[in-house]
Amino acid sequence: MARTITEIQNTMFTAIATDANLASLTSTSRVAIYRLFVFVVAYAIWLLEVLFDVHKTQIDTALYEQKSGTARWYRNMALSFQYGFDLLYDSDKFDNAGYTIDQIEASQIVKYCSVKESFESNKLTIKVAGENGNLLAPLTAPQLESFNEFMQEIKYAGVRLNIVNNPVDKLVLIMAIYRDVLVIDENGNSILDGGKPVETAIKAYMKALPFDGELVLNDLIANLRTVPGVDNAHIFNATSSHWNSVGLGFSDFAPINVRTTPTSGYFEIVNFDNVSYVV
C-alpha cells in the first residue's frame, strides 16, 4: 500500500538529520531549497507507489476473473457474447478482425448477467438481460438462440446450463407518501418544477438494484425518505408477478414479505395508481 507523501518526507528528513554531511540543513522553512527538493522527490516516490498498487490490483483482478470454470468466469463469458460474430477456430474468443470498436461493442447485447450454482449437481442458472433504450429487456428469440449456442460451445463438459431470459417481473406497490405541503402537492407533483419526484425516485431505485439482487422494502422506504418533500413513506402492500416458463404466462400476483428476488433478475413498476399522497 502506498505511503503518504508526508510519511515519505518524514523518512527522508530523518535520514538527513542523522547524516553528518548534511548537518547544515536545519531550516524549518517550507520554502527552504532542500525541503522543496525533498517534496519533489517524495511526490515522485508516492506516485510510483500508487502506480504499483494500481498494477497489483489489476493483476489480482485479472487472475481472479480468468480462473476458468468458476461462476464469475461464466458471467464474464456471457457478457462477452457478440451477436452475429463467429468464434475463432477451437477457441472461446470471437473473430473481430476487420471490425471497429463501435461494431464490437454494439454486438455485445448481454448487458446484465448473474450466475448461481443450483442445488442440483453440475448445474448453473444463468440469468441474462439486454437493454431497450435505458430499460432492461429480455433478449429476442433470435438473440437467445445464438447466445444459447455460444454458451454450449464454451461450457465445460458435464456442466448443465439453465439460461433464464424471462420478461421483467411486475411489481405493484400500494403505499402512502407523507408529503411536505410546501414542496409536493396532493397529486405528487413538485410544486417547484412540476415533476414527479417520488415516482422518479422509485424508478431510479429499481434501476440501481443489482441485477438479480434482492428488493428490500425497508431499503426502498429509507431511500424515499431522502427525497425532498417526503416526510415519510409507508408500504401497505407489495406484490409481484413473474413469467411462468411452463405455462407461458405471468403468475398471479403474490405478496412480498420484507424482501424478494425477481425471477427474471429485475423489476418493472406496473403503475403508480396506488400511491397516495397524504399529510
Coordinates of C-alpha atoms in Angstrom, one line a residue:
M1 CA 0.0 0.0 0.0
A2 CA 1.4 3.4 -1.0
R3 CA 2.7 5.6 1.8
T4 CA 1.5 9.2 2.1
I5 CA 3.7 12.0 0.8
T6 CA 4.2 13.1 4.4
E7 CA 5.3 9.7 5.5
I8 CA 7.9 9.6 2.7
Q9 CA 9.1 13.1 3.5
N10 CA 9.5 12.3 7.2
T11 CA 11.6 9.3 6.3
M12 CA 13.8 11.5 4.2
F13 CA 14.1 14.2 6.9
T14 CA 15.1 11.6 9.5
A15 CA 17.8 10.4 7.1
I16 CA 19.0 14.0 6.6
A17 CA 19.1 14.7 10.3
T18 CA 21.2 11.7 11.0
D19 CA 23.7 12.3 8.2
A20 CA 26.7 14.3 9.4
N21 CA 27.4 15.5 5.9
L22 CA 24.0 17.2 5.8
A23 CA 24.2 18.7 9.3
S24 CA 23.8 22.2 7.9
L25 CA 20.4 21.5 6.6
T26 CA 18.4 22.6 9.6
S27 CA 15.9 25.2 8.2
T28 CA 12.3 24.5 9.0
S29 CA 11.0 27.0 6.4
R30 CA 8.6 25.4 3.9
V31 CA 10.4 27.2 1.1
A32 CA 13.9 26.1 2.0
I33 CA 15.6 24.7 -1.1
Y34 CA 16.4 21.3 0.4
R35 CA 12.8 20.9 1.7
L36 CA 11.5 21.7 -1.8
F37 CA 13.8 19.0 -3.2
V38 CA 12.5 16.6 -0.6
F39 CA 8.9 17.3 -1.5
V40 CA 9.6 16.8 -5.3
V41 CA 11.3 13.5 -4.7
A42 CA 8.7 12.4 -2.1
Y43 CA 5.9 13.2 -4.6
A44 CA 7.6 11.2 -7.3
I45 CA 8.1 8.2 -5.0
W46 CA 4.5 8.4 -3.8
L47 CA 3.2 8.5 -7.4
L48 CA 5.3 5.4 -8.3
E49 CA 4.0 3.5 -5.2
V50 CA 0.4 4.4 -6.2
L51 CA 1.0 3.1 -9.7
F52 CA 2.5 -0.1 -8.2
D53 CA -0.8 -0.5 -6.2
V54 CA -2.9 0.0 -9.2
H55 CA -0.9 -2.5 -11.2
K56 CA -1.1 -5.1 -8.4
T57 CA -4.9 -4.6 -8.2
Q58 CA -5.3 -5.0 -12.0
I59 CA -3.2 -8.2 -12.0
D60 CA -5.0 -9.7 -9.0
T61 CA -8.4 -8.9 -10.6
A62 CA -7.3 -10.4 -13.9
L63 CA -6.1 -13.6 -12.3
Y64 CA -9.2 -13.9 -10.2
E65 CA -11.6 -13.4 -13.2
Q66 CA -9.7 -15.6 -15.6
K67 CA -10.0 -18.8 -13.5
S68 CA -11.9 -20.9 -16.0
G69 CA -15.0 -22.8 -15.0
T70 CA -15.9 -20.6 -12.0
A71 CA -19.3 -18.8 -11.7
R72 CA -17.5 -15.5 -12.3
W73 CA -15.9 -16.9 -15.5
Y74 CA -19.2 -18.0 -16.9
R75 CA -20.6 -14.5 -16.1
N76 CA -17.7 -12.8 -17.9
M77 CA -18.1 -15.1 -20.9
A78 CA -21.8 -14.4 -21.1
L79 CA -21.2 -10.6 -21.0
S80 CA -18.5 -11.0 -23.7
F81 CA -21.0 -12.7 -26.1
Q82 CA -21.1 -10.9 -29.5
Y83 CA -24.3 -11.3 -31.5
G84 CA -23.6 -12.0 -35.2
F85 CA -19.9 -12.8 -34.7
D86 CA -18.3 -16.2 -35.1
L87 CA -15.7 -17.8 -32.8
L88 CA -12.1 -18.3 -33.7
Y89 CA -11.3 -21.9 -34.5
D90 CA -11.1 -24.1 -31.4
S91 CA -11.3 -21.0 -29.1
D92 CA -13.8 -19.2 -26.9
K93 CA -12.8 -15.8 -28.4
F94 CA -14.6 -14.1 -31.2
D95 CA -13.1 -13.2 -34.5
N96 CA -13.0 -9.4 -34.5
A97 CA -10.6 -9.0 -37.4
G98 CA -11.7 -6.1 -39.6
Y99 CA -14.3 -4.7 -37.2
T100 CA -14.3 -1.4 -35.4
I101 CA -14.6 -1.0 -31.6
D102 CA -18.1 0.5 -32.1
Q103 CA -19.2 -2.5 -34.1
I104 CA -17.8 -4.9 -31.5
E105 CA -19.4 -3.0 -28.6
A106 CA -22.8 -2.9 -30.4
S107 CA -22.7 -6.7 -30.8
Q108 CA -22.3 -7.3 -27.1
I109 CA -26.0 -7.4 -26.4
V110 CA -25.9 -9.1 -22.9
K111 CA -25.7 -6.1 -20.6
Y112 CA -26.7 -7.9 -17.3
C113 CA -25.9 -11.3 -16.1
S114 CA -25.9 -13.4 -12.9
V115 CA -24.7 -16.9 -12.4
K116 CA -25.6 -19.1 -9.5
E117 CA -25.0 -22.7 -8.7
S118 CA -28.1 -24.8 -8.4
F119 CA -28.8 -27.3 -5.6
E120 CA -28.7 -29.9 -8.3
S121 CA -25.2 -31.1 -9.1
N122 CA -23.3 -29.7 -12.1
K123 CA -26.0 -27.2 -13.0
L124 CA -25.7 -23.5 -13.3
T125 CA -28.5 -21.0 -13.6
I126 CA -27.5 -18.1 -15.8
K127 CA -29.9 -15.1 -15.8
V128 CA -29.4 -12.5 -18.6
A129 CA -30.9 -9.3 -19.9
G130 CA -30.2 -6.8 -22.5
E131 CA -31.3 -3.2 -22.9
N132 CA -34.0 -1.4 -24.8
G133 CA -33.2 2.3 -24.6
N134 CA -32.4 2.9 -20.9
L135 CA -34.6 0.0 -19.7
L136 CA -33.6 -3.6 -19.1
A137 CA -35.2 -6.0 -21.5
P138 CA -35.0 -9.7 -22.4
L139 CA -33.1 -10.9 -25.4
T140 CA -35.1 -11.5 -28.6
A141 CA -35.7 -15.1 -29.7
P142 CA -33.0 -15.0 -32.4
Q143 CA -30.6 -13.4 -30.0
L144 CA -31.3 -16.0 -27.4
E145 CA -30.9 -18.8 -29.9
S146 CA -27.4 -17.5 -30.8
F147 CA -26.5 -16.9 -27.1
N148 CA -27.5 -20.5 -26.1
E149 CA -25.3 -21.9 -28.9
F150 CA -22.4 -19.8 -27.7
M151 CA -22.8 -20.9 -24.1
Q152 CA -23.0 -24.6 -25.2
E153 CA -19.8 -24.1 -27.2
I154 CA -17.7 -22.7 -24.3
K155 CA -19.1 -24.5 -21.3
Y156 CA -17.2 -27.2 -19.6
A157 CA -18.1 -30.9 -20.3
G158 CA -20.7 -32.2 -17.9
V159 CA -22.0 -28.8 -16.8
R160 CA -25.6 -28.2 -17.5
L161 CA -26.8 -24.7 -18.0
N162 CA -30.2 -23.2 -17.2
I163 CA -30.5 -20.0 -19.2
V164 CA -33.1 -17.6 -17.8
N165 CA -34.2 -14.8 -20.2
N166 CA -37.6 -14.0 -18.8
P167 CA -39.7 -10.9 -19.3
V168 CA -39.4 -8.4 -16.5
D169 CA -41.1 -9.2 -13.2
K170 CA -44.1 -7.0 -12.5
L171 CA -44.3 -5.0 -9.2
V172 CA -47.3 -3.3 -7.6
L173 CA -46.9 -1.0 -4.6
I174 CA -49.8 0.2 -2.5
M175 CA -48.3 2.9 -0.4
A176 CA -48.8 6.3 1.2
I177 CA -46.3 9.2 0.9
Y178 CA -46.4 11.7 3.8
R179 CA -45.6 14.9 2.0
D180 CA -44.4 18.4 2.8
V181 CA -47.2 20.6 1.5
L182 CA -44.6 23.3 0.8
V183 CA -42.8 21.1 -1.7
I184 CA -45.2 18.4 -3.1
D185 CA -48.8 18.8 -4.0
E186 CA -51.7 16.3 -3.4
N187 CA -51.0 14.6 -6.7
G188 CA -47.4 14.0 -6.1
N189 CA -46.2 16.9 -8.3
S190 CA -43.2 19.0 -7.4
I191 CA -44.5 22.5 -6.8
L192 CA -41.2 23.9 -7.9
D193 CA -40.9 22.2 -11.3
G194 CA -44.0 20.1 -11.8
G195 CA -42.1 16.8 -11.9
K196 CA -43.0 13.6 -10.1
P197 CA -40.1 13.3 -7.6
V198 CA -41.4 10.2 -5.8
E199 CA -42.1 8.2 -9.0
T200 CA -38.7 9.3 -10.3
A201 CA -37.0 8.1 -7.1
I202 CA -38.7 4.7 -7.2
K203 CA -37.7 4.2 -10.8
A204 CA -34.2 5.2 -10.1
Y205 CA -34.0 2.9 -7.0
M206 CA -35.3 -0.1 -9.1
K207 CA -32.8 0.7 -11.8
A208 CA -29.9 0.9 -9.3
L209 CA -30.7 -2.5 -7.7
P210 CA -28.0 -5.1 -8.5
F211 CA -29.2 -7.4 -11.3
D212 CA -30.8 -10.5 -9.7
G213 CA -30.4 -8.7 -6.4
E214 CA -32.9 -8.5 -3.6
L215 CA -35.6 -5.9 -3.3
V216 CA -35.8 -5.0 0.4
L217 CA -38.9 -2.9 1.1
N218 CA -37.4 -1.2 4.1
D219 CA -34.5 0.0 2.0
L220 CA -36.9 1.4 -0.6
I221 CA -38.7 3.3 2.2
A222 CA -35.4 4.6 3.5
N223 CA -34.5 5.8 0.0
L224 CA -37.8 7.6 -0.4
R225 CA -37.3 9.4 2.9
T226 CA -34.3 11.2 1.3
V227 CA -36.5 12.7 -1.5
P228 CA -37.1 16.5 -1.0
G229 CA -40.6 17.0 0.2
V230 CA -41.1 13.4 1.5
D231 CA -41.5 13.3 5.3
N232 CA -42.2 9.6 5.5
A233 CA -43.4 6.6 3.4
H234 CA -45.5 3.6 4.3
I235 CA -46.0 0.5 2.1
F236 CA -49.4 -1.1 2.9
N237 CA -48.9 -3.9 0.4
A238 CA -46.4 -5.0 -2.2
T239 CA -47.0 -7.8 -4.7
S240 CA -45.1 -9.2 -7.6
S241 CA -45.7 -11.4 -10.6
H242 CA -43.2 -13.3 -12.7
W243 CA -43.2 -15.1 -16.0
N244 CA -44.1 -18.8 -15.8
S245 CA -42.0 -20.5 -18.4
V246 CA -44.1 -23.7 -18.2
G247 CA -47.5 -22.1 -18.5
L248 CA -46.1 -19.4 -20.8
G249 CA -47.8 -16.6 -18.9
F250 CA -47.4 -14.4 -15.9
S251 CA -48.2 -15.9 -12.5
D252 CA -50.8 -14.5 -10.1
F253 CA -49.5 -11.5 -8.0
A254 CA -48.1 -12.8 -4.7
P255 CA -47.3 -10.7 -1.6
I256 CA -43.8 -9.7 -0.8
N257 CA -42.8 -10.2 2.8
V258 CA -39.9 -8.0 3.7
R259 CA -37.8 -8.9 0.6
T260 CA -37.7 -10.8 -2.6
T261 CA -35.5 -11.6 -5.6
P262 CA -37.1 -11.2 -9.1
T263 CA -37.2 -14.4 -11.1
S264 CA -36.1 -12.5 -14.3
G265 CA -33.4 -10.6 -12.4
Y266 CA -35.2 -7.2 -12.4
F267 CA -38.5 -5.5 -11.7
E268 CA -40.8 -3.1 -13.5
I269 CA -43.4 -0.9 -11.7
V270 CA -46.8 -1.7 -13.3
N271 CA -48.1 1.8 -12.5
F272 CA -48.3 4.4 -9.7
D273 CA -52.1 4.4 -9.4
N274 CA -51.9 3.0 -5.8
V275 CA -49.5 5.7 -4.5
S276 CA -51.4 8.2 -2.4
Y277 CA -50.1 11.5 -1.0
V278 CA -51.1 12.4 2.5
V279 CA -50.2 14.9 5.2

